[in-house]
Coordinates of C-alpha atoms in Angstrom, one line a residue:
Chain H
X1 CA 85.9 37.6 105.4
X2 CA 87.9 38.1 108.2
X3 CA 92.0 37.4 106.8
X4 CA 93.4 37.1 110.6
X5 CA 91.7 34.0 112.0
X6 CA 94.9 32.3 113.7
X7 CA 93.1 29.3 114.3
X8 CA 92.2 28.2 110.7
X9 CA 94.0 26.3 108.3
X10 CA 93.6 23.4 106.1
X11 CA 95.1 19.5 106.0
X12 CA 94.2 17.3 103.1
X13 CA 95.5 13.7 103.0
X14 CA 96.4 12.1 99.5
X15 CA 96.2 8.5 99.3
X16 CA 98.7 8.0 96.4
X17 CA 97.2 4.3 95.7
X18 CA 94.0 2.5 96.6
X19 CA 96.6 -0.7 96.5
X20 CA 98.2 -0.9 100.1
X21 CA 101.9 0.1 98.7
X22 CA 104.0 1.5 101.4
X23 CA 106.8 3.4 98.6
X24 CA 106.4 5.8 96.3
X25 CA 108.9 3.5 94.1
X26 CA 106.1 1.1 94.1
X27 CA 103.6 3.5 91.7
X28 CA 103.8 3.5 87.8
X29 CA 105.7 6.7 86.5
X30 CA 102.0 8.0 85.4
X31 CA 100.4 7.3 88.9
X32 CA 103.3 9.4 90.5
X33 CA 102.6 11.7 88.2
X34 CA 98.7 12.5 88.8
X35 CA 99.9 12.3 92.6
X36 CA 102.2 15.5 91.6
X37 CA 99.2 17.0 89.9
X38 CA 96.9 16.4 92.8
X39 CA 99.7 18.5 94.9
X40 CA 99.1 21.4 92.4
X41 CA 95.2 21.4 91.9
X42 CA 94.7 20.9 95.3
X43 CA 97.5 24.4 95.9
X44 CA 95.7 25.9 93.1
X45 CA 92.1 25.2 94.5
X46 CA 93.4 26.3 98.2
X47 CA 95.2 29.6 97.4
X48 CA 91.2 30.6 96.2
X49 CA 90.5 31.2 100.0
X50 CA 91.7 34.4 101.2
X51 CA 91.6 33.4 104.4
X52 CA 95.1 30.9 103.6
X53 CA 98.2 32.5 103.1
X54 CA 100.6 29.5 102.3
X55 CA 100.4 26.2 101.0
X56 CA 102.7 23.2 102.0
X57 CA 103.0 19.7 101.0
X58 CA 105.0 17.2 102.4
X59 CA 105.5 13.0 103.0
X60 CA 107.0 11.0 106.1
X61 CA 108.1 7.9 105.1
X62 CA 109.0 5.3 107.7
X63 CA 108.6 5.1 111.7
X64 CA 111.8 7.6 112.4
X65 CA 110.3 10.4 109.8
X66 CA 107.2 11.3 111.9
X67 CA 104.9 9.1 109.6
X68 CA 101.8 7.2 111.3
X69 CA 100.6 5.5 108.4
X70 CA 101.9 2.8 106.1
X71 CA 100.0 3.0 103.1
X72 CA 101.4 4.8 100.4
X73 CA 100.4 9.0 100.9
X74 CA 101.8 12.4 101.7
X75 CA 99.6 15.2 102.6
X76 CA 98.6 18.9 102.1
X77 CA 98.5 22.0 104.5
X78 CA 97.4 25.4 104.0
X79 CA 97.9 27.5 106.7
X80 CA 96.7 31.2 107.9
X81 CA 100.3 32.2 108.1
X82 CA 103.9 32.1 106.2
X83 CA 105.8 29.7 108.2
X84 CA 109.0 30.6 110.1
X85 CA 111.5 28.6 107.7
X86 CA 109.8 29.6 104.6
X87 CA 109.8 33.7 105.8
X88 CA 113.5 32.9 107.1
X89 CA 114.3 31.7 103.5
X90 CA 112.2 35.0 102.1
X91 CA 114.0 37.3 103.5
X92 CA 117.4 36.4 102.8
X93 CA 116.6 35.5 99.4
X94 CA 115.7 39.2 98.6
X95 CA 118.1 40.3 100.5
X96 CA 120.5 38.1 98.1
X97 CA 118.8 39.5 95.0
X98 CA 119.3 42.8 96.2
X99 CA 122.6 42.8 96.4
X100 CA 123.3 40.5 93.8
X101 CA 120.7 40.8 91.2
X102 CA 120.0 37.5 90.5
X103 CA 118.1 34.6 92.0
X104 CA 120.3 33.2 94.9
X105 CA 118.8 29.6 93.7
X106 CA 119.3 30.3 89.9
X107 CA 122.9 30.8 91.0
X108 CA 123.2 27.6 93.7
X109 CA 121.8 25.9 90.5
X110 CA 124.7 27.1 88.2
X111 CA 127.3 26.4 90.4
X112 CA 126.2 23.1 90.9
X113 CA 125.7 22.4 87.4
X114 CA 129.5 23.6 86.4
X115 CA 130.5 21.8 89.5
X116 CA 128.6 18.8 89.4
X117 CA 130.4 17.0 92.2
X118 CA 127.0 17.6 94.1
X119 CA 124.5 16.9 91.0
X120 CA 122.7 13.6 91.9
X121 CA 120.8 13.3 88.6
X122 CA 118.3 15.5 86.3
X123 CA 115.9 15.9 83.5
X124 CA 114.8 18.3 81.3
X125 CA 113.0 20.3 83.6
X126 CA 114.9 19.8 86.8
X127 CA 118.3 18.9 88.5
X128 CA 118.3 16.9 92.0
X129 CA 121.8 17.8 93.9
X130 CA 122.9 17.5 97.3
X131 CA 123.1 21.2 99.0
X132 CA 126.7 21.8 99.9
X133 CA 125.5 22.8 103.5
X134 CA 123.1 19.6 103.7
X135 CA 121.7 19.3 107.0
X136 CA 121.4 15.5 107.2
X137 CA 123.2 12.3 105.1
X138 CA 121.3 12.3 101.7
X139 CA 119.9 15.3 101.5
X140 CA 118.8 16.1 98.0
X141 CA 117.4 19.0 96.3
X142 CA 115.5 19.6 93.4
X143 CA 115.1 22.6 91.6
X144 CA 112.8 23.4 88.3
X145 CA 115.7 24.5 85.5
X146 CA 113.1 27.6 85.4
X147 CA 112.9 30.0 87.7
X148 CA 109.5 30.2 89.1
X149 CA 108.2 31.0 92.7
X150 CA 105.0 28.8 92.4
X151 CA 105.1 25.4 92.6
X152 CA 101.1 25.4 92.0
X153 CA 102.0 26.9 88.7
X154 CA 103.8 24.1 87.0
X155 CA 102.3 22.9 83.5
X156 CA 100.9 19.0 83.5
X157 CA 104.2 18.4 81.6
X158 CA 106.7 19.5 84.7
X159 CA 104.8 17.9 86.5
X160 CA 105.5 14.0 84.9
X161 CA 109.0 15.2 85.1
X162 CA 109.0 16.5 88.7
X163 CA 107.2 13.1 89.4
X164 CA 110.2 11.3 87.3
X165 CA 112.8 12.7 89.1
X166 CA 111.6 12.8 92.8
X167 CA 110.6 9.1 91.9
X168 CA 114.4 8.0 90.9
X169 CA 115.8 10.2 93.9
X170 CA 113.6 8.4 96.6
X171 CA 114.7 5.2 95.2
X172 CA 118.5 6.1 95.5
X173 CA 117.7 7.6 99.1
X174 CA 115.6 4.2 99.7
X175 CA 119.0 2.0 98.7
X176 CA 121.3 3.7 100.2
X177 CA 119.3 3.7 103.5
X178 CA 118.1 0.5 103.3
X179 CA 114.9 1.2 103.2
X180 CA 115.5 4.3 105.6
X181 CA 112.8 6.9 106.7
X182 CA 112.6 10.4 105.0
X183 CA 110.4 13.4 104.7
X184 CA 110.1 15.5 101.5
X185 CA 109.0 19.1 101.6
X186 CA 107.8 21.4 98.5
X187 CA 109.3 25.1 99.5
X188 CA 107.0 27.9 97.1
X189 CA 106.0 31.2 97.8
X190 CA 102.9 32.2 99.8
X191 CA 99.6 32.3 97.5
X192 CA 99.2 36.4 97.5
X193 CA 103.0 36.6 97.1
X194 CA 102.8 38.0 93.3
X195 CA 105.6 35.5 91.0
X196 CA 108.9 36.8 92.0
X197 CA 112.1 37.3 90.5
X198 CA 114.3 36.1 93.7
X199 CA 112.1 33.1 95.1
X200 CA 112.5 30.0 93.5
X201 CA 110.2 26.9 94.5
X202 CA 112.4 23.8 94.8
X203 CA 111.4 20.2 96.6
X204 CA 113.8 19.2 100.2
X205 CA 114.5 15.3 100.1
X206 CA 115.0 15.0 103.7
X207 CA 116.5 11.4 104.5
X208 CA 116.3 10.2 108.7
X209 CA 119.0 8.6 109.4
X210 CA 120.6 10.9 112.2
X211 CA 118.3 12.2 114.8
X212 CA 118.1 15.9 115.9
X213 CA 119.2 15.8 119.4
X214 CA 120.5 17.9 122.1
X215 CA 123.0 19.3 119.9
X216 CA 120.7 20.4 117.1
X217 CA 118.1 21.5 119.6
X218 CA 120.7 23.7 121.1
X219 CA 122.0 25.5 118.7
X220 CA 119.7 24.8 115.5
X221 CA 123.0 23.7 113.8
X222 CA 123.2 20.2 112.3
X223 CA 125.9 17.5 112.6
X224 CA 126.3 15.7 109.0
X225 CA 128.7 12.6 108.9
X226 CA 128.2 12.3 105.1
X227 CA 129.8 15.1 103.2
X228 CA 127.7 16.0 100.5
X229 CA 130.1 14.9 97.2
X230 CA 129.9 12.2 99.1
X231 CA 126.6 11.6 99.2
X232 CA 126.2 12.7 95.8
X233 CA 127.9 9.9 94.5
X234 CA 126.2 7.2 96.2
X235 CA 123.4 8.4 94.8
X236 CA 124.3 8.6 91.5
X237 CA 125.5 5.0 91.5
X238 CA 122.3 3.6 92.4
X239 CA 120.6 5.0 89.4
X240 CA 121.0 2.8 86.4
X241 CA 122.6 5.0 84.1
X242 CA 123.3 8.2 86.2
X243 CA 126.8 8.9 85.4
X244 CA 125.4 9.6 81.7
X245 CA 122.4 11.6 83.0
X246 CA 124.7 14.0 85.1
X247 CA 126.7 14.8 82.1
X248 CA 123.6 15.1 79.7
X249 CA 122.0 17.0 83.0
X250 CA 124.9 19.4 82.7
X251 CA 124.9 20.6 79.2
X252 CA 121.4 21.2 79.2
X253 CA 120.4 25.4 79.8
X254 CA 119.4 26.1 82.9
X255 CA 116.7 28.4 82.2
Chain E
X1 CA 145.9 33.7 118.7
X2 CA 143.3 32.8 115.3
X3 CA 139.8 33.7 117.1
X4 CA 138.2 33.1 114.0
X5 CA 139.1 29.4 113.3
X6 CA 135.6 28.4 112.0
X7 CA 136.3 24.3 112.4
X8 CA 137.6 24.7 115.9
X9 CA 136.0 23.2 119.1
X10 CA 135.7 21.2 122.2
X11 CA 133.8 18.3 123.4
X12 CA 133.4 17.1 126.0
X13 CA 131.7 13.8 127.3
X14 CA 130.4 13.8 131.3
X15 CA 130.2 10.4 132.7
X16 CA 128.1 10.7 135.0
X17 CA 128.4 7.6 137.2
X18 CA 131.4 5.0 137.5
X19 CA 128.2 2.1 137.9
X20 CA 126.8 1.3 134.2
X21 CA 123.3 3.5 135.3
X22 CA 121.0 4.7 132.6
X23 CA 119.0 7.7 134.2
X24 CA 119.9 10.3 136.4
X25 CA 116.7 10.1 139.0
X26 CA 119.5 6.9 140.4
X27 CA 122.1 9.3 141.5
X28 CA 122.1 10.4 144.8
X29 CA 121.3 14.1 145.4
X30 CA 125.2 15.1 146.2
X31 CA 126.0 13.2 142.7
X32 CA 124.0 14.7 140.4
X33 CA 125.0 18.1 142.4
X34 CA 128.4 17.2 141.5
X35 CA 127.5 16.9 138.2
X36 CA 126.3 20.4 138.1
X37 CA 129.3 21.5 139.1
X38 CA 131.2 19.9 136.6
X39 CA 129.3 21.5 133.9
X40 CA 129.9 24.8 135.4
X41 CA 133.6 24.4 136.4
X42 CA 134.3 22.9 132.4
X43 CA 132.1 26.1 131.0
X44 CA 134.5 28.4 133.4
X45 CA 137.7 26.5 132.4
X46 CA 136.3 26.0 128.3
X47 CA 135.6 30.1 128.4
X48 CA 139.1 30.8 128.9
X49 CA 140.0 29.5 125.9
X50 CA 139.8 33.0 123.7
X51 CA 138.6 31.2 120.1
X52 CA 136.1 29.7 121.7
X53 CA 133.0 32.0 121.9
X54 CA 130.1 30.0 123.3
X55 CA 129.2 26.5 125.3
X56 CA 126.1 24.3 125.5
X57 CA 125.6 21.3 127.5
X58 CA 122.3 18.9 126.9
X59 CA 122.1 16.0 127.3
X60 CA 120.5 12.8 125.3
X61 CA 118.4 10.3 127.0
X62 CA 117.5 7.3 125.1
X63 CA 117.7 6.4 121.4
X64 CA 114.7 9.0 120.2
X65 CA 116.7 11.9 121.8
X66 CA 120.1 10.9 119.5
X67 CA 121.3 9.3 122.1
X68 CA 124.0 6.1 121.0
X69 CA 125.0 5.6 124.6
X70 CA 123.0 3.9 127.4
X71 CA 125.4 4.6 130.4
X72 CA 124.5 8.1 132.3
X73 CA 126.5 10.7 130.2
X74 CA 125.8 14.0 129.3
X75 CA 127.8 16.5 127.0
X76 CA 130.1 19.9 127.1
X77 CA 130.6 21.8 123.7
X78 CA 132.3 24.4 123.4
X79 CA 131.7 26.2 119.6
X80 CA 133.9 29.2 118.0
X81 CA 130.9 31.1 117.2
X82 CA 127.1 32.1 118.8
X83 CA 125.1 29.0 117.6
X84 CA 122.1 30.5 115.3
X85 CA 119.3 29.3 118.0
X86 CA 121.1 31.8 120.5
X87 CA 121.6 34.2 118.5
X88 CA 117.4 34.5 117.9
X89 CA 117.1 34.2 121.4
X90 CA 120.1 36.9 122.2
X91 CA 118.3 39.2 119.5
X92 CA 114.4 39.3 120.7
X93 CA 115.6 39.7 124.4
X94 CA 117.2 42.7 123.5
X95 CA 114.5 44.0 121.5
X96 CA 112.1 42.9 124.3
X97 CA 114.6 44.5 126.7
X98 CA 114.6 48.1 124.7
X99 CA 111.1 48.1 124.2
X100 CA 109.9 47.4 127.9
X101 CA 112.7 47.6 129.7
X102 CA 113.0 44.5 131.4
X103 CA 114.1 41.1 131.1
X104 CA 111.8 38.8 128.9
X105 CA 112.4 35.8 130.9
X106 CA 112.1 37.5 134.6
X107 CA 108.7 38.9 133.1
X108 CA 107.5 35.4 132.1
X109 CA 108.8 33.9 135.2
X110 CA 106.4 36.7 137.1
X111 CA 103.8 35.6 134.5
X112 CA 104.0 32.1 135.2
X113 CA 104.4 32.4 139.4
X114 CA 101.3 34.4 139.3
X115 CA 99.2 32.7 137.0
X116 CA 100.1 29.0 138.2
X117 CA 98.6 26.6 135.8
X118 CA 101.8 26.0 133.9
X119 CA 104.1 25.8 137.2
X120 CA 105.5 22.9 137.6
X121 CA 107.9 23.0 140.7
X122 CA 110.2 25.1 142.6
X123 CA 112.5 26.0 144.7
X124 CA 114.4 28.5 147.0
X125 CA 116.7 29.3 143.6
X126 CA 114.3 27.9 140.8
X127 CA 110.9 27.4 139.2
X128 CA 110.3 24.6 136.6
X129 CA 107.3 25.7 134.4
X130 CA 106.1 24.2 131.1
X131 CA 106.4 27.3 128.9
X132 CA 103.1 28.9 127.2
X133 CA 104.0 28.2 122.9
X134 CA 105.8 24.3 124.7
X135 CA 106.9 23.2 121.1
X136 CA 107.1 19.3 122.5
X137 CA 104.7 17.4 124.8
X138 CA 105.4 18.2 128.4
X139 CA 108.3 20.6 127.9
X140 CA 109.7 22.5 131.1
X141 CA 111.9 25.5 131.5
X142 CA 113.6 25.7 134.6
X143 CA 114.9 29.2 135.2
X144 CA 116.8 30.5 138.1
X145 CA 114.7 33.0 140.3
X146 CA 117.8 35.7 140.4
X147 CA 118.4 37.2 137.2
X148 CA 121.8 36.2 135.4
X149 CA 123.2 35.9 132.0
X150 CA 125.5 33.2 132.5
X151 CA 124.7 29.9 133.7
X152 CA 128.8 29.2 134.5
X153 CA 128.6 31.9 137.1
X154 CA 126.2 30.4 139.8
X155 CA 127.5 29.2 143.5
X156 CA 127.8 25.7 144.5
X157 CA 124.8 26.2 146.6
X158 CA 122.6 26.9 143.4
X159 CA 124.4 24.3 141.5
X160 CA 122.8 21.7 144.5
X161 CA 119.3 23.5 143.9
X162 CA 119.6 23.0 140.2
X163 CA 120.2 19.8 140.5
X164 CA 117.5 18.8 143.0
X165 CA 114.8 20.5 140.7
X166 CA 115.8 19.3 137.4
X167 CA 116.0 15.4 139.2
X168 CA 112.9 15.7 140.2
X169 CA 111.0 17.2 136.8
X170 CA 113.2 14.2 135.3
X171 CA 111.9 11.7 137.5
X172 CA 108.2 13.0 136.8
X173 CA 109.2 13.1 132.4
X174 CA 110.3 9.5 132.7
X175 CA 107.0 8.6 134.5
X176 CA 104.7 10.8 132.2
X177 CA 106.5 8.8 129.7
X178 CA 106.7 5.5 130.8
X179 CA 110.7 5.9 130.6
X180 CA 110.6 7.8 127.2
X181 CA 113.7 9.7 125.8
X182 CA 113.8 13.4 126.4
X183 CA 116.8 15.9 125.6
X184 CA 117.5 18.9 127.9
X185 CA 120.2 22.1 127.1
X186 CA 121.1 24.8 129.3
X187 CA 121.1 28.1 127.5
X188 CA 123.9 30.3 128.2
X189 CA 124.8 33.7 127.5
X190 CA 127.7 33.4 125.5
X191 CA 131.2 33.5 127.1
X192 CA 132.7 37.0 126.2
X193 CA 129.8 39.0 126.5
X194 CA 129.3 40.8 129.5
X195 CA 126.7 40.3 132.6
X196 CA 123.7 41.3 130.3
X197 CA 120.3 42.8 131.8
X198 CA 118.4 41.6 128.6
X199 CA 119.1 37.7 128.8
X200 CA 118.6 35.0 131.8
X201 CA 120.4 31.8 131.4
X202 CA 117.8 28.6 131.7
X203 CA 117.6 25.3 131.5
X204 CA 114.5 23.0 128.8
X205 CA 114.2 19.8 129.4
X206 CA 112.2 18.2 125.6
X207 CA 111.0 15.3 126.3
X208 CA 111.0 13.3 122.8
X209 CA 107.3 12.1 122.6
X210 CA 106.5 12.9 119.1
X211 CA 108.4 13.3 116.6
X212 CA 110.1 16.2 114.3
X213 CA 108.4 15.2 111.0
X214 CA 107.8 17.2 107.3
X215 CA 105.1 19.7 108.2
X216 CA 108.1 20.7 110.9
X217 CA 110.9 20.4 108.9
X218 CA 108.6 22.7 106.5
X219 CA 107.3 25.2 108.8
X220 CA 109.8 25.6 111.6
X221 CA 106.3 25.2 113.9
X222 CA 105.8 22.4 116.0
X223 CA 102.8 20.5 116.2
X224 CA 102.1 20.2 120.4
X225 CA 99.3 17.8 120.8
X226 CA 99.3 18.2 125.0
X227 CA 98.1 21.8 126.3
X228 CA 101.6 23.0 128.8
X229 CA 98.7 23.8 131.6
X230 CA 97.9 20.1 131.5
X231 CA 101.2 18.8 130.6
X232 CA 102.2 20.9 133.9
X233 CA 99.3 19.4 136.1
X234 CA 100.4 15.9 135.1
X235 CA 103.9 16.2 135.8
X236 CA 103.3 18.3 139.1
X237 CA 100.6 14.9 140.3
X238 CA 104.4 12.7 139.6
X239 CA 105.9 14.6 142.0
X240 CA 105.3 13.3 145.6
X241 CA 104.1 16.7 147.7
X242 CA 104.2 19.1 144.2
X243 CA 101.2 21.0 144.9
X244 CA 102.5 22.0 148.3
X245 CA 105.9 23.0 146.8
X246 CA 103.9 25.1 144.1
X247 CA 101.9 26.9 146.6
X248 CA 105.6 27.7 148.6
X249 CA 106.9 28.4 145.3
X250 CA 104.9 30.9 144.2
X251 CA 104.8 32.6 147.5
X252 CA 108.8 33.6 147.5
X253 CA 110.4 36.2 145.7
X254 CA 111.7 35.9 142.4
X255 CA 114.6 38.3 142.2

């Protein structure tokens, strides 16, 4: 089978409800949750194809976010090729691990966790924080406690609490924005990448409510009006009950 | 003096017009030249200032481009480091440079006169071409025919030429686009490095038909659903006597 066909890739579309819902916030807790376990089988069932290198799932939500559609759905590429951003964010995490012998994202999560200015909420399996360099108002992270490269590899039970979490952040992101547009990625290692020690697969909550113009074209350097504390704290005030998650979130290991 | 202040700048805002106009195809000729000028006078002036290591100007053109002004405006930054987008560029033309031996973007403006297709306009000091990998529908690069680094060291008389092409591949973006919003940047070598042989200061006009959504944000790939050869042939039938001008264009040197 011929592994260099430029040309070739694949794009799924998940219809997260035969109902015509337009949020994710609108889904039971267990819908959300076969939605996150669709994401993996699918990955899992893709990577089989030697053919595709990388897998990447992702929702626009709302006019301003690129979506097309209203109903309720996100979708699934697998492409012939490791993408620019996720090669960019390859390299310098083994560079990082290199020097540092650790997992730069293992480390980002520690620090946020003793910080917790940042720390939006978090479960048992994973903390949602806002990145200290966010790129746009909102922006919120989430990354599994353990390290693992793979999304596709999560158990059915990280997967109800990925589904948990991601559901109570795009809620918060949803208030605070009034109902705002937003994208959310899932960053994790190419398929043939064996499970590495410095990569660690984590999901980008990308709210859109500044616009990349001539500025961010330009340089490729983003112009944030909401510092991320900031954000952070909004957040967390628009989930019943987050103050006492945060502090629960805290105390829990990391890995 | 500090030349590493990291949170140090300038900005600038370029009113282009003392009447409340909205695009730049309604100032005369000798206005828009004037403009020009202005950029390049403010670069010259801005790269004095020895903290501040690089300028961009771009401007926004309706709400999808980030822009939060109507009136005619366009703006001057001036940033105390290389902004990352740059720097890429900066780095592969000086690969390209030590591999080949000549200037990437003189060997794609060669390219591009003798193969045609993706030629847009031109004249005696420019050629506006939608480029080969055009990330957005109907993108066009206009570079200068003369090789040179730095865009804040051209004469008056190529300031007036620059300004006559990029009205004109304006005025044919706003009718491809039924008056759609569209960003453009001038890339600039930055200020304290010397007259380089590697890089060629140009101008992209990214007209802002689709949008930046998750598979984008994911990948760092763009998703171009017009081909640049027809994207070119639609924008050269806007222009009143283009394929005349192409022919003439393509006929004159290029250094």
């Amino acid at each position: 089978m011929n592994t260099q066909s430029p040309g070739l890739g694949q794009h799924e579309v998940v219809v997260e409800s035969a109902e015509h819902l337009q949020s994710v916030t609108e889904l039971s807790n267990s819908q959300f949750a076969d939605v996150v376990l669709v994401y993996r089988d699918r990955l899992q069932s893709l990577a089989k194809d030697p053919r595709l290198v990388s897998g990447l799932v992702f929702k626009n939500m709302g006019a301003d976010s690129g979506a097309t559609l209203e109903h309720v759905h996100s979708q699934i590429v697998a492409l012939p090729a490791v993408p620019e951003r996720l090669k960019i964010e390859l390299t310098g995490a083994a560079q990082r691990c290199e020097q540092h012998g650790t997992c730069a994202f293992c480390a980002m999560l520690e620090n946020e966790l003793a910080d917790g200015v940042r720390v939006v909420a978090g479960n048992g399996s994973y903390v949602a924080f806002c990145p200290y360099a966010a790129r746009m108002p909102y922006e919120t992270w989430i990354l599994p406690r353990r390290h693992g490269s793979h999304f596709e590899q999560i158990s059915a039970a990280a997967a109800a609490d990925l589904a948990d979490l991601l559901r109570q952040v795009i809620g918060a992101v949803e208030d605070v924005s009034d109902g705002g547009a937003y994208n959310y990625v899932i960053h994790s290692a190419p398929f043939d990448m064996p499970a590495a020690d410095h990569y660690h697969w984590h999901v980008e909550v990308i709210p859109r409510l500044t616009r990349v113009a001539g500025f961010e074209w330009g340089t490729g350097w983003h112009i944030n009006p909401v510092t991320p504390e900031e954000a952070a704290q909004r957040l967390r005030n628009l989930l019943p009950g987050a103050e006492e998650k945060r502090s629960s979130a805290a105390s829990l290991p990391i890995s």
